Short mmCIF file of C-alpha atoms in Angstrom, two decimals:
data_model
loop_
_atom_site.label_atom_id
_atom_site.label_comp_id
_atom_site.label_asym_id
_atom_site.label_seq_id
_atom_site.Cartn_x
_atom_site.Cartn_y
_atom_site.Cartn_z
CA MET A 28 32.75 -17.17 -41.23
CA THR A 29 31.26 -19.77 -39.10
CA GLU A 30 31.51 -19.00 -35.23
CA TYR A 31 33.32 -21.34 -33.01
CA HIS A 32 31.57 -22.67 -30.12
CA TYR A 33 33.68 -23.51 -27.19
CA PRO A 34 32.58 -26.25 -24.96
CA THR A 35 31.08 -25.51 -21.67
CA PHE A 36 32.65 -27.10 -18.58
CA GLU A 37 29.95 -29.87 -18.47
CA HIS A 38 31.34 -31.26 -21.69
CA LEU A 39 35.01 -31.59 -20.51
CA TYR A 40 35.95 -35.03 -19.43
CA PRO A 41 39.27 -35.98 -17.44
CA SER A 42 41.61 -37.51 -19.84
CA GLY A 43 45.45 -38.03 -19.76
CA VAL A 44 45.65 -37.15 -23.46
CA GLN A 45 43.01 -35.03 -24.91
CA ARG A 46 43.18 -31.34 -24.89
CA TYR A 47 40.32 -28.77 -24.83
CA ASP A 48 39.95 -25.33 -25.89
CA VAL A 49 37.60 -23.14 -23.49
CA ARG A 50 36.29 -19.81 -23.17
CA ALA A 51 35.63 -18.60 -19.42
CA ARG A 52 35.92 -15.85 -17.04
CA LEU A 53 38.61 -15.75 -14.43
CA ILE A 54 36.71 -15.31 -11.02
CA ARG A 55 39.55 -15.77 -8.68
CA ASN A 56 43.22 -15.65 -9.12
CA TYR A 57 45.15 -17.18 -5.95
CA ASP A 58 48.72 -16.40 -5.01
CA ILE A 59 51.19 -19.08 -6.18
CA PHE A 60 51.52 -21.58 -3.13
CA ASN A 61 54.93 -22.58 -2.13
CA TYR A 62 55.10 -26.18 -0.61
CA ASN A 63 57.59 -29.29 -0.03
CA HIS A 64 57.02 -32.29 -1.69
CA LYS A 65 59.33 -35.17 -0.17
CA GLY A 66 62.09 -32.67 0.76
CA THR A 67 61.83 -31.06 -2.73
CA PRO A 68 60.51 -27.44 -2.89
CA LYS A 69 57.49 -27.24 -5.31
CA LYS A 70 55.05 -24.34 -6.43
CA THR A 71 51.33 -24.34 -7.51
CA TRP A 72 48.99 -21.85 -9.04
CA LYS A 73 45.44 -22.35 -8.54
CA MET A 74 42.64 -20.21 -10.18
CA LEU A 75 38.84 -20.53 -10.48
CA PHE A 76 36.97 -20.00 -13.96
CA VAL A 77 33.40 -19.77 -14.66
CA ASP A 78 31.63 -20.64 -18.05
CA VAL A 79 28.68 -19.32 -19.75
CA GLU A 80 26.36 -21.63 -17.75
CA GLY A 81 27.68 -20.34 -14.51
CA GLU A 82 29.65 -23.47 -13.71
CA GLY A 83 32.82 -23.05 -11.73
CA ILE A 84 35.89 -25.16 -12.43
CA PRO A 85 39.40 -25.16 -10.54
CA CYS A 86 42.35 -24.53 -12.88
CA ASN A 87 46.05 -25.35 -11.70
CA ILE A 88 49.42 -24.42 -13.16
CA PHE A 89 52.31 -26.47 -12.12
CA GLU A 90 55.94 -25.91 -12.45
CA PRO A 91 57.80 -25.33 -14.95
CA ALA A 92 54.91 -23.90 -16.54
CA ILE A 93 54.24 -21.12 -14.08
CA GLU A 94 57.11 -18.79 -15.07
CA LYS A 95 55.66 -18.46 -18.49
CA PHE A 96 52.17 -17.26 -17.47
CA ILE A 97 53.28 -14.96 -14.57
CA GLY A 98 51.63 -11.76 -15.28
CA ARG A 99 49.32 -13.20 -17.77
CA PHE A 100 46.13 -13.36 -15.83
CA GLN A 101 43.89 -10.86 -13.94
CA GLU A 102 40.49 -11.35 -12.26
CA GLY A 103 37.39 -10.40 -14.01
CA PHE A 104 38.56 -10.72 -17.60
CA ILE A 105 37.35 -13.34 -20.05
CA TYR A 106 40.05 -15.71 -21.37
CA ILE A 107 40.41 -18.33 -24.11
CA LEU A 108 42.41 -21.13 -23.09
CA LEU A 109 43.87 -23.25 -26.18
CA ALA A 110 44.59 -26.76 -25.25
CA VAL A 111 44.08 -27.25 -21.77
CA GLN A 112 44.35 -30.66 -19.77
CA VAL A 113 41.39 -31.93 -17.82
CA ILE A 114 41.83 -34.23 -14.83
CA PHE A 115 40.15 -35.38 -11.92
CA ALA A 116 39.90 -32.81 -9.21
CA GLU A 117 42.04 -32.94 -5.97
CA GLY A 118 40.71 -34.51 -3.15
CA LYS A 119 41.35 -31.91 -0.37
CA ASN A 120 40.21 -28.28 -0.34
CA LYS A 121 38.14 -28.16 -3.31
CA ILE A 122 37.24 -24.48 -4.01
CA VAL A 123 34.03 -25.66 -5.72
CA PRO A 124 32.21 -28.91 -5.59
CA ASN A 125 33.45 -30.19 -9.03
CA TRP A 126 34.88 -33.62 -9.63
CA LYS A 127 37.17 -32.20 -12.38
CA GLN A 128 39.71 -29.61 -12.87
CA MET A 129 41.63 -27.87 -15.77
CA ILE A 130 45.45 -27.89 -16.05
CA ILE A 131 47.29 -25.21 -17.80
CA LYS A 132 50.33 -26.72 -19.54
CA GLU A 133 53.33 -25.19 -21.10
CA GLU A 134 52.10 -25.72 -24.43
CA THR A 135 48.55 -24.07 -23.66
CA ASN A 136 48.01 -20.72 -25.40
CA VAL A 137 46.02 -17.93 -23.42
CA ILE A 138 44.27 -15.12 -24.93
CA ARG A 139 42.65 -12.43 -23.07
CA GLU A 140 39.34 -10.68 -24.55
CA GLU A 141 39.61 -6.95 -24.13
CA GLU A 142 35.76 -6.83 -24.65
CA ASP A 143 33.59 -7.91 -21.85
CA ASP A 144 30.56 -10.45 -22.59
CA ILE A 145 27.59 -10.03 -19.88
CA SER A 146 26.57 -13.68 -20.95
CA ILE A 147 29.18 -15.04 -18.85
CA PRO A 148 28.58 -14.44 -15.12
CA SER A 149 30.86 -12.17 -13.25
CA PHE A 150 31.01 -14.00 -10.04
CA HIS A 151 30.56 -17.44 -8.80
CA TYR A 152 29.15 -18.42 -5.17
CA ASP A 153 28.33 -22.05 -4.12
CA LEU A 154 26.44 -20.79 -1.14
CA VAL A 155 25.56 -23.05 1.90
CA HIS A 156 22.98 -21.74 4.02
CA LEU A 157 24.08 -20.98 7.70
CA ASN A 158 21.94 -23.45 9.20
CA ARG A 159 23.54 -26.32 7.20
CA LEU A 160 27.01 -25.62 8.03
CA SER A 161 27.26 -27.80 11.09
CA CYS A 162 27.03 -30.69 8.73
CA HIS A 163 30.34 -30.07 7.34
CA ILE A 164 32.53 -29.41 10.45
CA ASP A 165 36.12 -30.31 9.97
CA CYS A 166 35.58 -31.31 6.43
CA THR A 167 38.83 -31.40 4.51
CA SER A 168 37.59 -32.33 1.06
CA ARG A 169 36.41 -28.95 0.16
CA VAL A 170 36.04 -25.37 1.38
CA TYR A 171 32.60 -23.56 1.58
CA ASP A 172 31.09 -20.30 0.61
CA ALA A 173 28.57 -18.31 2.97
CA MET A 174 26.73 -15.01 2.83
CA GLY A 175 25.17 -13.03 5.50
CA LEU A 176 24.24 -9.81 7.19
CA VAL A 177 26.76 -8.30 9.29
CA LEU A 178 25.17 -8.06 12.92
CA TYR A 179 28.33 -7.54 15.08
CA VAL A 180 32.03 -6.80 14.65
CA SER A 181 34.40 -7.47 17.41
CA PRO A 182 37.61 -5.57 18.04
CA ILE A 183 40.87 -7.18 16.76
CA GLU A 184 42.62 -9.66 19.01
CA ASN A 185 46.25 -10.46 18.77
CA ILE A 186 46.94 -14.25 18.61
CA GLY A 187 50.48 -15.18 19.61
CA VAL A 188 53.31 -13.16 17.92
CA ASN A 189 52.43 -12.56 14.47
CA SER A 190 48.66 -13.28 13.91
CA PHE A 191 45.70 -11.35 14.73
CA LYS A 192 41.82 -12.20 14.14
CA ARG A 193 38.37 -10.37 14.31
CA ASP A 194 34.93 -12.04 14.97
CA VAL A 195 31.96 -10.95 12.99
CA ALA A 196 28.43 -12.22 13.58
CA ILE A 197 26.53 -13.02 10.50
CA MET A 198 22.84 -14.16 9.72
CA ASP A 199 20.95 -15.26 6.69
CA THR A 200 17.38 -15.88 5.69
CA THR A 201 17.39 -19.05 7.80
CA TRP A 202 17.55 -16.74 10.87
CA THR A 203 20.76 -18.59 11.91
CA VAL A 204 23.59 -16.54 13.33
CA ILE A 205 27.04 -17.79 13.18
CA LYS A 206 30.80 -16.57 14.03
CA LEU A 207 32.91 -15.87 10.96
CA THR A 208 36.54 -15.55 12.01
CA LEU A 209 38.54 -13.21 9.89
CA TRP A 210 42.22 -13.70 10.24
CA ASN A 211 45.20 -11.33 9.62
CA ASP A 212 44.65 -9.36 6.54
CA PHE A 213 40.85 -10.16 6.30
CA ALA A 214 40.50 -8.53 9.86
CA HIS A 215 40.55 -5.06 8.05
CA VAL A 216 37.73 -5.90 5.87
CA LEU A 217 35.36 -4.67 8.42
CA ASP A 218 35.74 -2.19 11.37
CA GLU A 219 34.01 -2.42 14.86
CA ASN A 220 32.68 1.24 14.40
CA LEU A 221 29.96 -0.32 12.40
CA ASN A 222 28.38 -1.65 15.56
CA HIS A 223 27.46 2.16 16.10
CA VAL A 224 25.96 3.01 13.04
CA ASP A 225 22.48 2.13 11.46
CA ILE A 226 23.49 -0.17 8.71
CA CYS A 227 23.72 -3.81 8.26
CA PRO A 228 26.13 -4.62 5.27
CA ILE A 229 26.22 -7.94 3.45
CA ILE A 230 29.43 -9.89 3.37
CA VAL A 231 29.92 -12.75 0.94
CA ALA A 232 32.99 -15.09 2.13
CA CYS A 233 34.24 -17.71 -0.20
CA GLY A 234 36.54 -20.40 0.51
CA LEU A 235 35.77 -20.95 4.31
CA HIS A 236 36.65 -23.84 6.71
CA VAL A 237 33.91 -24.86 8.84
CA LYS A 238 35.12 -25.83 12.45
CA ASN A 239 33.84 -26.58 15.99
CA PHE A 240 34.76 -25.03 19.23
CA HIS A 241 32.02 -24.43 21.71
CA GLY A 242 29.76 -24.38 18.76
CA THR A 243 30.05 -24.32 14.94
CA TYR A 244 31.87 -21.26 13.20
CA ILE A 245 33.53 -20.44 9.97
CA SER A 246 37.02 -19.51 9.34
CA THR A 247 39.06 -17.89 6.65
CA GLY A 248 41.99 -19.51 4.99
CA TYR A 249 44.40 -19.84 2.12
CA HIS A 250 41.48 -19.97 -0.51
CA THR A 251 39.19 -17.20 0.97
CA ARG A 252 37.89 -14.33 -0.68
CA ILE A 253 35.67 -11.78 1.04
CA TYR A 254 33.20 -9.31 -0.75
CA VAL A 255 31.46 -6.56 1.00
CA ASN A 256 28.25 -5.42 -0.06
CA PRO A 257 28.82 -6.87 -3.69
CA VAL A 258 25.84 -6.25 -6.40
CA ASN A 259 24.27 -9.35 -7.83
CA GLU A 260 20.93 -11.16 -7.55
CA LYS A 261 21.87 -13.20 -4.77
CA THR A 262 22.92 -10.12 -2.31
CA THR A 263 19.93 -8.01 -3.64
CA SER A 264 17.58 -10.83 -2.53
CA LEU A 265 19.19 -10.86 1.02
CA SER A 266 19.14 -7.07 1.28
CA THR A 267 15.31 -7.14 0.08
CA TRP A 268 14.73 -9.60 2.80
CA TYR A 269 16.16 -7.73 5.51
CA LYS A 270 14.33 -4.45 4.81
CA SER A 271 10.97 -6.33 4.62
CA GLU A 272 11.65 -8.40 7.88
CA LYS A 273 11.18 -6.05 11.19
CA LEU A 274 12.61 -9.01 13.05
CA ALA A 275 15.89 -8.80 11.45
CA LYS A 276 16.34 -5.14 12.33
CA ILE A 277 15.40 -6.19 16.00
CA ARG A 278 17.95 -8.85 16.06
CA LYS A 279 20.77 -6.60 14.65
CA ASP A 280 19.86 -3.95 17.22
CA TRP A 281 19.73 -6.39 19.98
CA PHE A 282 23.21 -7.86 18.89
CA ARG A 283 24.79 -4.44 18.89
CA SER A 284 23.57 -3.60 22.36
CA SER A 285 23.94 -7.08 23.90
CA THR A 286 25.75 -7.13 27.13
CA PHE A 287 26.35 -10.71 26.63
CA SER A 288 29.64 -12.25 25.04
CA LEU A 289 29.64 -12.78 21.47
CA LYS A 290 29.21 -16.68 22.07
CA SER A 291 26.38 -16.15 24.33
CA SER A 292 24.42 -13.89 22.10
CA ILE A 293 24.98 -16.16 19.20
CA ASP A 294 23.66 -19.24 21.43
CA ILE A 295 20.83 -17.21 22.47
CA SER A 296 19.81 -15.99 18.83
CA ASN A 297 19.90 -19.56 17.59
CA THR A 298 17.58 -20.99 20.33
CA PRO A 299 14.42 -22.62 19.01
CA ARG A 300 11.21 -21.18 21.07
CA ILE A 301 9.04 -24.09 22.37
CA ARG A 302 6.28 -24.40 25.11
CA LEU A 303 7.02 -26.65 28.21
CA SER A 304 4.73 -29.37 26.96
CA GLN A 305 7.53 -29.99 24.18
CA PHE A 306 10.44 -29.80 26.52
CA PRO A 307 10.63 -33.51 26.93
CA THR A 308 10.96 -34.47 23.13
CA VAL A 309 13.74 -31.54 22.32
CA ARG A 310 17.13 -33.05 21.16
CA ASN A 311 20.03 -32.04 19.05
CA VAL A 312 20.28 -28.45 20.17
CA GLN A 313 22.32 -26.81 22.80
CA TYR A 314 19.48 -24.71 24.26
CA CYS A 315 15.56 -24.14 23.81
CA ARG A 316 13.63 -21.02 25.06
CA VAL A 317 10.44 -20.80 26.71
CA VAL A 318 8.34 -17.89 27.94
CA ALA A 319 7.18 -19.02 31.41
CA TYR A 320 6.49 -17.81 34.97
CA ALA A 321 8.38 -18.86 38.12
CA CYS A 322 5.50 -20.49 40.36
CA ARG A 323 7.57 -22.05 43.24
CA VAL A 324 11.04 -21.78 45.03
CA ASP A 325 12.42 -25.08 45.89
CA ASP A 326 14.60 -26.42 48.70
CA VAL A 327 15.23 -22.75 49.87
CA ASP A 328 17.26 -24.11 52.79
CA ASN A 329 19.81 -25.42 50.38
CA VAL A 330 20.42 -22.26 48.29
CA ILE A 331 23.93 -22.09 49.60
CA TYR A 332 26.45 -25.16 49.50
CA GLU A 333 30.07 -25.21 50.21
CA ALA A 334 32.47 -25.69 47.45
CA CYS A 335 36.33 -26.45 47.08
CA ASN A 336 38.06 -23.32 46.34
CA ARG A 337 40.22 -24.89 43.77
CA CYS A 338 37.65 -26.78 41.71
CA LEU A 339 34.36 -25.20 42.91
CA LYS A 340 32.77 -28.73 43.23
CA LYS A 341 30.60 -29.38 46.12
CA VAL A 342 32.42 -30.79 49.37
CA VAL A 343 31.16 -33.56 51.27
CA ILE A 344 31.62 -34.29 55.09
CA PHE A 345 33.96 -37.28 55.82
CA GLN A 346 34.77 -38.09 59.42
CA GLY A 347 34.07 -34.73 60.49
CA LEU A 348 36.18 -33.03 57.87
CA GLN A 349 35.13 -31.14 54.65
CA LYS A 350 36.50 -33.07 51.71
CA CYS A 351 36.56 -32.25 47.92
CA GLN A 352 36.34 -35.71 46.13
CA SER A 353 37.37 -34.12 42.92
CA CYS A 354 40.79 -32.95 44.13
CA ASN A 355 40.85 -35.84 46.95
CA ILE A 356 41.89 -33.21 49.63
CA ASN A 357 40.57 -33.48 53.33
CA ASN A 358 39.99 -30.35 55.25
CA THR A 359 39.82 -28.30 51.91
CA VAL A 360 39.13 -24.63 52.01
CA THR A 361 35.72 -23.65 50.99
CA ILE A 362 33.78 -20.83 49.55
CA PRO A 363 30.00 -20.34 49.48
CA ARG A 364 28.26 -21.09 46.17
CA LEU A 365 24.65 -20.08 45.05
CA LEU A 366 22.05 -22.51 43.62
CA LEU A 367 18.63 -21.62 43.05
CA ARG A 368 15.85 -24.51 42.19
CA LEU A 369 12.64 -23.23 41.00
CA THR A 370 9.55 -24.63 39.33
CA ILE A 371 8.33 -22.61 36.02
CA PHE A 372 5.25 -22.93 34.39
CA ASP A 373 3.18 -21.90 31.17
CA LYS A 374 -0.34 -22.98 29.97
CA SER A 375 1.01 -26.26 28.64
CA GLY A 376 2.91 -27.50 31.72
CA ASN A 377 5.49 -26.87 34.26
CA LEU A 378 9.09 -27.91 34.79
CA LYS A 379 11.55 -27.84 37.57
CA VAL A 380 14.74 -25.84 36.86
CA THR A 381 18.11 -24.98 38.60
CA ILE A 382 19.88 -21.54 38.09
CA LEU A 383 23.68 -22.02 38.73
CA HIS A 384 25.99 -19.67 40.83
CA ASP A 385 27.20 -17.04 38.37
CA LEU A 386 23.56 -16.34 36.84
CA ALA A 387 21.91 -16.73 40.29
CA GLN A 388 24.28 -13.95 41.84
CA HIS A 389 23.51 -11.89 38.47
CA LEU A 390 19.71 -12.15 38.89
CA LEU A 391 19.41 -11.65 42.48
CA GLY A 392 21.92 -8.67 42.60
CA CYS A 393 23.89 -9.98 45.40
CA LEU A 394 26.92 -12.24 46.20
CA ALA A 395 26.55 -15.78 47.62
CA THR A 396 28.50 -14.59 50.81
CA GLU A 397 25.74 -12.07 51.17
CA VAL A 398 23.05 -14.55 51.10
CA LYS A 399 25.04 -16.95 53.27
CA SER A 400 25.32 -13.95 55.91
CA VAL A 401 21.50 -13.34 55.70
CA LEU A 402 20.69 -17.04 56.13
CA GLN A 403 22.64 -16.99 59.49
CA GLN A 404 20.66 -14.14 60.94
CA PRO A 405 17.24 -14.35 62.53
CA ASN A 406 14.43 -14.74 60.19
CA GLY A 407 16.93 -15.18 57.46
CA ARG A 408 15.28 -17.96 55.53
CA ASN A 409 12.25 -15.47 55.13
CA ARG A 410 14.37 -12.56 54.03
CA VAL A 411 16.13 -14.68 51.46
CA MET A 412 12.71 -15.91 50.28
CA GLU A 413 11.59 -12.37 49.86
CA LYS A 414 14.76 -11.51 48.06
CA VAL A 415 14.00 -14.51 45.39
CA PHE A 416 10.12 -13.40 45.20
CA ALA A 417 11.01 -9.78 44.50
CA CYS A 418 13.29 -11.07 41.46
CA PHE A 419 10.81 -13.69 40.14
CA GLY A 420 7.38 -13.35 41.80
CA ASN A 421 4.43 -12.65 39.31
CA ARG A 422 6.93 -11.73 36.55
CA VAL A 423 7.04 -13.63 32.93
CA PHE A 424 10.81 -14.53 31.75
CA SER A 425 12.22 -16.05 28.74
CA TRP A 426 14.08 -19.00 30.03
CA VAL A 427 16.88 -20.46 27.99
CA LEU A 428 17.19 -24.13 28.98
CA HIS A 429 19.64 -26.97 28.54
CA PRO A 430 17.47 -29.72 26.91
CA PRO A 431 17.41 -33.22 28.27
CA THR A 432 20.38 -35.24 27.39
CA GLY A 433 18.74 -38.60 27.81
CA ALA A 434 15.17 -39.91 28.73
CA PHE A 435 13.18 -36.93 30.27
CA ASN A 436 12.63 -37.22 34.10
CA PRO A 437 9.79 -34.75 35.47
CA GLU A 438 11.72 -34.92 38.77
CA HIS A 439 14.93 -33.97 37.49
CA SER A 440 15.77 -30.35 37.63
CA TYR A 441 17.03 -29.00 34.39
CA THR A 442 19.88 -26.30 34.25
CA VAL A 443 19.01 -22.70 33.03
CA GLY A 444 21.58 -21.25 30.81
CA TYR A 445 20.15 -17.45 30.55
CA VAL A 446 17.17 -15.62 31.91
CA LEU A 447 15.96 -12.86 29.69
CA HIS A 448 13.51 -10.11 30.12
CA ILE A 449 10.53 -10.40 27.50
CA ASP A 450 10.22 -7.82 24.64
CA TRP A 451 6.52 -8.50 24.04
CA ALA A 452 6.50 -6.75 20.46
CA GLU A 453 9.11 -9.18 19.52
CA GLU A 454 7.47 -12.28 21.07
CA CYS A 455 4.38 -11.44 19.13
CA MET A 456 5.97 -11.06 15.84
CA TRP A 457 7.81 -14.56 15.97
CA LEU A 458 4.35 -15.93 17.30
CA ASN A 459 2.59 -14.56 13.99
CA LYS A 460 5.42 -15.90 11.85
CA TYR A 461 5.08 -19.43 13.44
CA ILE A 462 1.22 -19.27 12.71
CA ALA A 463 1.79 -18.26 9.22
CA SER A 464 4.40 -21.06 8.67
CA LYS A 465 1.83 -23.54 10.11
CA ARG A 466 -0.83 -22.22 7.74
CA ARG A 467 1.24 -22.40 4.72
CA LYS A 468 1.97 -26.07 5.48
#
């Protein structure tokens, strides 16, 4: 008897008339979705199949055919689908980047094979590297798959009355760290106790939405599937990379011991390292990082300024009264705010920088009110200088800076986002990695 060869998905063409016989594995079986169309309640049932070539194609069942097939499909099994229709794919929320989809009709015959066939893949991920996800922010045409090492798991947070979420920091081989928000039932996939053990599980998240709120992040949705530590060639490759990269372990340990917020930790981790000579040309990043000394304290007499206690903006003197131009209030109540202006340098150049109130208080270890009180005392200016020098003098730091937003101005003072102590072992490893990458080019 001649063996029948079923066509692969590549050879299926959208047609309103022709029917195809296909053989494929069911990878994802979604819940029946209820929706309203022009006031009429409707149902749709979506699935994802993969063929012997590893290509994925979505499959829909609509009413009234849904009732016929309830209980007939189970993820992981291979099915022969006789007389399916193939049409152009939906324009929104495609679960795979395929321009066609199958439709199971009432006349379709479904046969489940009881014996497995390892020639048909048991998984299908259309993975996007984490450093490329920002290109797809708020894209409604499809959902995305991502994979990464779990660096940090936040506690569950209640949102509103009936919703809750958990944020997870993940990293892949591009060294990009991104926040994955797990909503509701997905929040239980991981536990924050993971932060206290020396393991770094791999998470594969399929059907994600890419969003932007103070930075790019990914979020679960209706078509999401979460897999923790699945075993396949993609996850094995990531696990091997992690075991061979000491810097990956250092980053994991840093994340789990960081005193910064999750957002700040992600911002710092994704910051590119540069030299000061490169700073004028840095664009299209939130921060850049440079290892440098503080060589001079600028404008010591103005380290304290008076700010409106409502909006925290600097007040001006108008007709002898303190006025907040932002709130448009005369004789406003003010509070002292701290502002440090420094010049930092490395072997390639120097740069004027500004450290704003909260970070300045943290670094100096005192409040703005205390600095103001010292300045009002005899020899107060020198005492403040001694305090600043004790913090920065003859010491090198990792400065995380906001890059220029327009043309670079050497007389302008650029804002410091964070100031970090140097881990020289880590810096040397990054330097060696940079040199090796240049040699390869």
